[in-house]
Amino acid sequence: MANHAVSRTAMRATGREIIVVQDTSELFLGGRRAKANGYGPVGKGGGTRGLLLHAALALDAGNGAILGLVDAQVWNRDKGKVTPRRSRAPADKESQRWLSVAAKAGAALSGARSITVISDRESDIYEHFTQLAVFVDDLPEAVRFSVKIPAAPGRKERTAELALRFSPVTLCRPHPSPAPDLPDRIRLTVVDVRELPSNEYDGEPIHWRLLTTHVLRSPKRARWIVDLYRKRWIIEEFFRTLKSAGFDIEEADIGEPEVMMKFVAAAAVAAVTIMQLVRARDGTTEEELVEAFEPDDRPVLEALSSQLEGATEKQKNPHPKGTLAFAAWVVARLGGWTAYYGKPGPKVMRIGLDAFRRIKYGTTLRLQNV
């Protein structure tokens, strides 16, 4: 399932500048009963059982459009006690997932003009950052700029003034090294962006330290790196869609871990389409239908649109045929959205997409023998 989704992503990525955002999420599936069923430990303390999902999405670096899945690794920590971390080869560690995504992205998206892989600090080596911090703090500011920080639970929308620093750095291979064949040092660029104090905001200020293999020679390019990293949040939206906002996969009562792993992989593929529909619902992304649907889906969507449109102007599909926004309107109506109030979210889109797929399957049936 995941491989098929990746092949479609590769077609959409051809000729584009691509960013790949990746992260890991724990799926909490229970306690004693889940342990008895063979689920391994997740979370702190080991009392909770479940699975882990590491996912990577391809985005268009220019407009942030979600192009599809690059990787979806699901695993169960059911192997009992493992050898100490420093005694294991890199390929035997869970951290290998960060490296495998970069390798898979390079191979699968070879038709892209460029690929930038983005991940959070879990993919970095802590020792490097402790040595880097003092050096970065002494760098002069390269530029200041303002950005609008959107509202979030417990936080109001605000305009933040940020100071940006950047410099080439050389990182040395850690000792003892788990892989002696690695180079003694690598050359990267560090980009530091931090929020300046404000009387209007007393919460946790923004402070990011980013390492990149991109060579940066101007503040404009350094800010471009910051803008790319801001798109990493889309992977968090993906996990939210899989969990509370769309599929509620942690509520699935599946006792067999192998079956649950297959279900998670299928839901991961579907969650990408749900996100694409939610983001396209207003018609602002200007994405085409083929970004998320097959060519033979178009006549079915157009037929459904004509059936679902109502008598009032608000109940007409306002989007051009052949666009993803047109499909999002149809799917939302199938999911129960009235077209009058609010905006359709992930759960509405999930219900509507399920309905659309059943309807499309119905169009393929032959009833001669019934």
Short mmCIF file of C-alpha atoms in Angstrom, two decimals:
data_model
loop_
_atom_site.label_atom_id
_atom_site.label_comp_id
_atom_site.label_asym_id
_atom_site.label_seq_id
_atom_site.Cartn_x
_atom_site.Cartn_y
_atom_site.Cartn_z
CA MET A 1 0.00 0.00 0.00
CA ALA A 2 2.68 2.45 1.00
CA ASN A 3 4.83 1.59 -2.02
CA HIS A 4 1.93 2.29 -4.39
CA ALA A 5 1.33 5.64 -2.67
CA VAL A 6 5.02 6.51 -2.97
CA SER A 7 5.02 5.74 -6.69
CA ARG A 8 2.18 8.23 -7.19
CA THR A 9 4.04 10.81 -5.11
CA ALA A 10 7.09 10.34 -7.33
CA MET A 11 5.06 11.21 -10.44
CA ARG A 12 3.76 14.41 -8.85
CA ALA A 13 7.24 15.41 -7.66
CA THR A 14 8.85 15.32 -11.11
CA GLY A 15 10.43 18.65 -12.03
CA ARG A 16 9.57 20.31 -8.70
CA GLU A 17 11.62 21.54 -5.76
CA ILE A 18 10.59 19.19 -2.97
CA ILE A 19 10.80 19.24 0.80
CA VAL A 20 10.26 16.03 2.75
CA VAL A 21 8.97 16.39 6.33
CA GLN A 22 9.28 13.41 8.64
CA ASP A 23 8.51 12.51 12.24
CA THR A 24 7.57 9.61 14.54
CA SER A 25 4.35 9.20 16.49
CA GLU A 26 3.43 6.69 19.18
CA LEU A 27 0.06 4.95 18.90
CA PHE A 28 -1.28 4.19 22.37
CA LEU A 29 -3.46 1.07 22.24
CA GLY A 30 -3.91 0.02 25.87
CA GLY A 31 -2.29 -1.55 28.92
CA ARG A 32 -2.45 -5.13 30.19
CA ARG A 33 -4.80 -6.40 27.50
CA ALA A 34 -2.67 -4.87 24.74
CA LYS A 35 0.46 -6.38 26.34
CA ALA A 36 -1.19 -9.80 26.41
CA ASN A 37 -2.01 -9.42 22.73
CA GLY A 38 1.65 -8.86 21.93
CA TYR A 39 1.92 -5.09 21.64
CA GLY A 40 5.25 -3.64 22.76
CA PRO A 41 5.93 -0.71 25.12
CA VAL A 42 5.39 2.91 24.06
CA GLY A 43 5.61 6.14 26.02
CA LYS A 44 7.44 6.61 29.31
CA GLY A 45 7.62 3.89 31.91
CA GLY A 46 6.62 1.01 29.63
CA GLY A 47 3.15 0.63 31.15
CA THR A 48 1.35 1.59 27.96
CA ARG A 49 1.41 -0.61 24.87
CA GLY A 50 1.03 0.13 21.19
CA LEU A 51 2.82 0.71 17.90
CA LEU A 52 5.11 3.33 16.41
CA LEU A 53 4.60 5.06 13.08
CA HIS A 54 7.34 6.99 11.29
CA ALA A 55 5.95 8.90 8.32
CA ALA A 56 7.38 11.23 5.69
CA LEU A 57 5.42 13.52 3.37
CA ALA A 58 6.56 15.26 0.19
CA LEU A 59 5.60 18.93 -0.17
CA ASP A 60 6.07 21.42 -2.97
CA ALA A 61 8.73 23.80 -1.63
CA GLY A 62 7.13 26.72 -3.45
CA ASN A 63 3.48 26.60 -2.38
CA GLY A 64 3.54 24.00 0.40
CA ALA A 65 1.13 21.67 -1.45
CA ILE A 66 1.05 18.13 -0.09
CA LEU A 67 2.12 15.80 -2.90
CA GLY A 68 1.88 12.51 -1.05
CA LEU A 69 3.54 9.91 1.09
CA VAL A 70 7.28 9.21 0.83
CA ASP A 71 7.52 6.59 3.56
CA ALA A 72 5.43 4.97 6.30
CA GLN A 73 7.22 2.64 8.69
CA VAL A 74 5.08 0.87 11.32
CA TRP A 75 6.70 -1.32 13.95
CA ASN A 76 6.06 -3.08 17.22
CA ARG A 77 8.64 -3.20 20.02
CA ASP A 78 7.98 -6.84 20.80
CA LYS A 79 11.52 -8.24 20.81
CA GLY A 80 12.12 -8.01 24.55
CA LYS A 81 15.36 -6.68 26.04
CA VAL A 82 17.84 -5.26 23.52
CA THR A 83 21.58 -4.74 23.71
CA PRO A 84 22.89 -1.35 24.92
CA ARG A 85 22.50 1.45 22.37
CA ARG A 86 26.23 2.12 21.96
CA SER A 87 26.87 -1.57 21.26
CA ARG A 88 24.45 -1.71 18.35
CA ALA A 89 25.27 -0.92 14.73
CA PRO A 90 23.42 2.08 13.27
CA ALA A 91 21.24 -0.20 11.12
CA ASP A 92 19.98 -1.97 14.28
CA LYS A 93 18.79 1.21 16.01
CA GLU A 94 15.37 2.82 15.77
CA SER A 95 17.17 6.05 14.87
CA GLN A 96 18.00 4.45 11.52
CA ARG A 97 14.52 5.56 10.39
CA TRP A 98 15.73 9.14 9.95
CA LEU A 99 18.49 8.03 7.61
CA SER A 100 16.36 5.56 5.68
CA VAL A 101 13.80 8.26 4.84
CA ALA A 102 16.51 10.46 3.34
CA ALA A 103 17.80 7.53 1.26
CA LYS A 104 14.32 6.51 0.15
CA ALA A 105 13.40 10.08 -0.77
CA GLY A 106 16.52 10.38 -2.92
CA ALA A 107 15.73 7.15 -4.75
CA ALA A 108 11.96 7.49 -5.09
CA LEU A 109 11.86 11.21 -5.96
CA SER A 110 14.78 11.17 -8.37
CA GLY A 111 12.77 13.17 -10.91
CA ALA A 112 12.54 16.18 -8.60
CA ARG A 113 14.67 19.25 -9.25
CA SER A 114 15.85 19.26 -5.63
CA ILE A 115 15.01 17.48 -2.37
CA THR A 116 15.40 18.95 1.13
CA VAL A 117 14.66 16.59 4.04
CA ILE A 118 13.40 18.28 7.24
CA SER A 119 13.14 16.71 10.68
CA ASP A 120 13.13 17.84 14.30
CA ARG A 121 15.87 17.64 16.92
CA GLU A 122 15.31 13.94 17.63
CA SER A 123 17.16 13.27 14.37
CA ASP A 124 20.23 15.22 15.52
CA ILE A 125 23.04 14.29 17.87
CA TYR A 126 22.74 16.02 21.23
CA GLU A 127 26.47 16.29 21.80
CA HIS A 128 26.85 18.41 18.70
CA PHE A 129 24.33 20.93 19.93
CA THR A 130 25.92 21.37 23.34
CA GLN A 131 29.20 22.31 21.67
CA LEU A 132 27.48 24.46 19.04
CA ALA A 133 25.42 26.61 21.40
CA VAL A 134 28.20 28.90 22.65
CA PHE A 135 29.53 29.45 19.13
CA VAL A 136 26.09 30.41 17.77
CA ASP A 137 25.33 32.79 20.65
CA ASP A 138 28.43 34.80 19.74
CA LEU A 139 27.46 35.25 16.09
CA PRO A 140 26.37 38.75 15.01
CA GLU A 141 22.79 39.24 13.86
CA ALA A 142 22.47 39.01 10.08
CA VAL A 143 18.94 40.41 9.82
CA ARG A 144 15.72 41.01 11.75
CA PHE A 145 12.26 40.33 10.37
CA SER A 146 8.66 40.03 11.55
CA VAL A 147 6.34 37.07 11.10
CA LYS A 148 2.74 36.38 12.08
CA ILE A 149 2.48 33.49 14.56
CA PRO A 150 -0.97 31.85 14.24
CA ALA A 151 -3.15 31.16 17.25
CA ALA A 152 -2.91 27.80 19.01
CA PRO A 153 -4.50 26.28 22.13
CA GLY A 154 -3.52 28.57 25.00
CA ARG A 155 -1.84 31.08 22.66
CA LYS A 156 -3.22 34.10 20.82
CA GLU A 157 -2.15 35.11 17.33
CA ARG A 158 0.74 37.56 17.45
CA THR A 159 3.36 39.28 15.34
CA ALA A 160 6.86 38.28 16.44
CA GLU A 161 10.13 40.04 15.67
CA LEU A 162 12.89 37.52 15.01
CA ALA A 163 16.68 37.89 14.93
CA LEU A 164 18.54 35.63 12.50
CA ARG A 165 22.16 34.45 12.63
CA PHE A 166 23.90 31.96 10.37
CA SER A 167 27.38 30.60 9.76
CA PRO A 168 29.19 27.65 8.19
CA VAL A 169 30.25 25.08 10.80
CA THR A 170 32.28 21.88 10.89
CA LEU A 171 31.04 19.00 13.03
CA CYS A 172 33.41 16.30 14.19
CA ARG A 173 32.58 12.62 14.32
CA PRO A 174 31.51 11.62 17.85
CA HIS A 175 33.73 9.34 19.90
CA PRO A 176 33.35 6.45 20.30
CA SER A 177 31.88 6.21 16.82
CA PRO A 178 29.34 3.44 16.09
CA ALA A 179 30.45 3.56 12.44
CA PRO A 180 34.22 4.03 11.95
CA ASP A 181 33.82 4.39 8.20
CA LEU A 182 32.06 7.75 8.60
CA PRO A 183 34.09 10.86 7.67
CA ASP A 184 36.02 12.55 10.47
CA ARG A 185 34.10 15.78 9.97
CA ILE A 186 31.27 17.24 7.92
CA ARG A 187 30.64 20.81 6.79
CA LEU A 188 27.18 22.25 7.38
CA THR A 189 25.51 25.61 7.93
CA VAL A 190 23.88 26.56 11.21
CA VAL A 191 20.89 28.93 11.16
CA ASP A 192 19.77 30.41 14.47
CA VAL A 193 16.48 32.30 14.76
CA ARG A 194 15.15 33.63 18.04
CA GLU A 195 12.26 35.84 19.08
CA LEU A 196 13.10 39.22 20.61
CA PRO A 197 11.49 40.14 23.96
CA SER A 198 8.10 41.83 23.75
CA ASN A 199 5.87 43.49 26.32
CA GLU A 200 2.86 42.06 24.50
CA TYR A 201 3.86 38.41 24.91
CA ASP A 202 5.13 36.63 28.02
CA GLY A 203 4.97 33.02 26.81
CA GLU A 204 7.74 30.73 25.55
CA PRO A 205 9.68 32.67 22.87
CA ILE A 206 10.63 31.08 19.57
CA HIS A 207 14.21 29.81 19.36
CA TRP A 208 15.28 27.43 16.62
CA ARG A 209 18.76 26.17 15.85
CA LEU A 210 18.78 24.57 12.43
CA LEU A 211 21.54 22.60 10.73
CA THR A 212 21.46 22.24 6.96
CA THR A 213 23.61 20.89 4.16
CA HIS A 214 22.52 23.84 1.98
CA VAL A 215 25.30 26.37 1.39
CA LEU A 216 24.02 29.79 2.46
CA ARG A 217 25.68 33.02 1.41
CA SER A 218 23.02 35.62 2.15
CA PRO A 219 20.45 36.45 4.86
CA LYS A 220 17.73 35.92 2.25
CA ARG A 221 18.77 32.29 1.75
CA ALA A 222 19.10 31.78 5.50
CA ARG A 223 15.55 33.03 5.97
CA TRP A 224 14.46 30.63 3.22
CA ILE A 225 15.74 27.78 5.41
CA VAL A 226 13.63 29.09 8.29
CA ASP A 227 10.55 29.22 6.03
CA LEU A 228 11.19 25.63 4.95
CA TYR A 229 11.44 24.48 8.54
CA ARG A 230 8.12 26.14 9.39
CA LYS A 231 6.48 23.68 6.98
CA ARG A 232 7.60 20.81 9.24
CA TRP A 233 4.40 21.40 11.22
CA ILE A 234 2.46 19.68 8.43
CA ILE A 235 3.71 16.29 9.66
CA GLU A 236 2.14 17.07 13.06
CA GLU A 237 -1.15 17.81 11.28
CA PHE A 238 -0.80 14.43 9.57
CA PHE A 239 -0.55 12.58 12.91
CA ARG A 240 -3.47 14.61 14.29
CA THR A 241 -5.54 13.57 11.26
CA LEU A 242 -4.70 9.92 11.93
CA LYS A 243 -5.65 10.27 15.57
CA SER A 244 -8.18 12.64 17.11
CA ALA A 245 -9.09 14.80 14.10
CA GLY A 246 -9.90 12.16 11.52
CA PHE A 247 -9.49 8.42 11.98
CA ASP A 248 -9.25 7.78 15.75
CA ILE A 249 -6.93 4.86 14.99
CA GLU A 250 -5.94 4.55 18.66
CA GLU A 251 -9.56 3.53 19.37
CA ALA A 252 -9.41 0.60 16.94
CA ASP A 253 -10.07 -2.62 18.88
CA ILE A 254 -7.69 -4.88 16.95
CA GLY A 255 -6.03 -7.53 19.07
CA GLU A 256 -3.50 -8.83 16.53
CA PRO A 257 -0.48 -6.48 16.13
CA GLU A 258 0.23 -7.59 12.55
CA VAL A 259 -3.32 -6.77 11.48
CA MET A 260 -3.18 -3.44 13.29
CA MET A 261 0.08 -2.55 11.54
CA LYS A 262 -1.58 -3.10 8.15
CA PHE A 263 -4.54 -0.98 9.23
CA VAL A 264 -2.23 1.85 10.30
CA ALA A 265 -0.42 1.73 6.96
CA ALA A 266 -3.73 1.92 5.06
CA ALA A 267 -4.94 4.79 7.26
CA ALA A 268 -1.65 6.64 6.70
CA VAL A 269 -2.19 6.54 2.94
CA ALA A 270 -5.79 7.74 3.29
CA ALA A 271 -4.85 10.48 5.76
CA VAL A 272 -2.70 12.18 3.12
CA THR A 273 -5.71 12.48 0.80
CA ILE A 274 -7.86 13.81 3.66
CA MET A 275 -5.29 16.52 4.37
CA GLN A 276 -5.09 17.43 0.70
CA LEU A 277 -8.88 17.86 0.57
CA VAL A 278 -9.03 19.96 3.75
CA ARG A 279 -6.29 22.28 2.52
CA ALA A 280 -7.90 22.60 -0.94
CA ARG A 281 -11.47 23.24 0.25
CA ASP A 282 -11.26 27.06 -0.19
CA GLY A 283 -9.72 26.91 -3.66
CA THR A 284 -6.67 28.92 -2.59
CA THR A 285 -4.08 26.21 -3.32
CA GLU A 286 -4.96 26.08 -7.05
CA GLU A 287 -4.11 22.38 -7.13
CA GLU A 288 -5.35 20.07 -9.87
CA LEU A 289 -7.51 17.01 -9.32
CA VAL A 290 -4.68 14.63 -10.27
CA GLU A 291 -2.74 15.68 -7.16
CA ALA A 292 -4.97 13.36 -5.13
CA PHE A 293 -7.26 11.40 -7.47
CA GLU A 294 -7.01 9.04 -10.42
CA PRO A 295 -8.02 10.32 -13.89
CA ASP A 296 -11.07 8.04 -13.99
CA ASP A 297 -12.37 9.65 -10.77
CA ARG A 298 -13.20 12.88 -12.60
CA PRO A 299 -16.44 11.85 -14.37
CA VAL A 300 -17.76 10.31 -11.14
CA LEU A 301 -17.00 13.49 -9.18
CA GLU A 302 -18.63 15.68 -11.82
CA ALA A 303 -21.75 13.51 -11.91
CA LEU A 304 -21.98 13.60 -8.11
CA SER A 305 -21.51 17.36 -8.06
CA SER A 306 -24.51 17.89 -10.31
CA GLN A 307 -26.58 15.61 -8.05
CA LEU A 308 -25.45 17.24 -4.80
CA GLU A 309 -25.92 20.86 -5.83
CA GLY A 310 -28.97 22.53 -4.31
CA ALA A 311 -31.27 25.33 -5.40
CA THR A 312 -29.46 28.17 -3.62
CA GLU A 313 -26.22 29.81 -4.71
CA LYS A 314 -24.43 28.59 -1.58
CA GLN A 315 -25.24 25.02 -2.53
CA LYS A 316 -23.55 25.28 -5.94
CA ASN A 317 -20.03 23.95 -6.41
CA PRO A 318 -18.06 27.21 -6.87
CA HIS A 319 -14.82 25.61 -8.05
CA PRO A 320 -13.69 24.82 -11.61
CA LYS A 321 -13.96 21.24 -12.81
CA GLY A 322 -10.66 19.39 -12.77
CA THR A 323 -9.42 21.12 -9.62
CA LEU A 324 -8.83 19.56 -6.22
CA ALA A 325 -11.11 22.20 -4.69
CA PHE A 326 -13.97 20.91 -6.90
CA ALA A 327 -13.40 17.39 -5.55
CA ALA A 328 -13.13 18.69 -1.96
CA TRP A 329 -16.59 20.29 -2.29
CA VAL A 330 -18.10 17.01 -3.55
CA VAL A 331 -16.43 14.89 -0.87
CA ALA A 332 -17.47 17.31 1.89
CA ARG A 333 -21.11 17.19 0.73
CA LEU A 334 -20.96 13.38 0.72
CA GLY A 335 -19.60 13.61 4.27
CA GLY A 336 -22.64 15.52 5.50
CA TRP A 337 -21.55 19.15 5.06
CA THR A 338 -24.55 21.35 4.17
CA ALA A 339 -22.50 24.05 2.38
CA TYR A 340 -24.10 26.64 4.66
CA TYR A 341 -22.24 26.60 7.95
CA GLY A 342 -18.57 26.29 8.88
CA LYS A 343 -15.86 24.56 6.92
CA PRO A 344 -15.57 20.79 6.47
CA GLY A 345 -12.80 19.27 8.57
CA PRO A 346 -10.92 15.96 8.51
CA LYS A 347 -13.76 13.80 9.90
CA VAL A 348 -16.26 15.11 7.37
CA MET A 349 -13.74 14.54 4.56
CA ARG A 350 -13.01 11.01 5.79
CA ILE A 351 -16.69 10.07 5.82
CA GLY A 352 -17.18 11.67 2.41
CA LEU A 353 -14.15 9.99 0.89
CA ASP A 354 -15.37 6.58 2.11
CA ALA A 355 -18.74 7.31 0.50
CA PHE A 356 -17.12 8.40 -2.77
CA ARG A 357 -15.04 5.22 -2.99
CA ARG A 358 -18.11 3.06 -2.43
CA ILE A 359 -19.98 4.96 -5.12
CA LYS A 360 -17.09 4.65 -7.55
CA TYR A 361 -16.90 0.93 -6.89
CA GLY A 362 -20.62 0.72 -7.63
CA THR A 363 -20.06 2.24 -11.06
CA THR A 364 -17.79 -0.71 -11.95
CA LEU A 365 -20.34 -3.44 -11.14
CA ARG A 366 -21.97 -5.52 -13.86
CA LEU A 367 -25.48 -6.64 -12.96
CA GLN A 368 -26.27 -9.03 -15.82
CA ASN A 369 -26.07 -12.10 -13.56
CA VAL A 370 -28.06 -10.71 -10.67
#
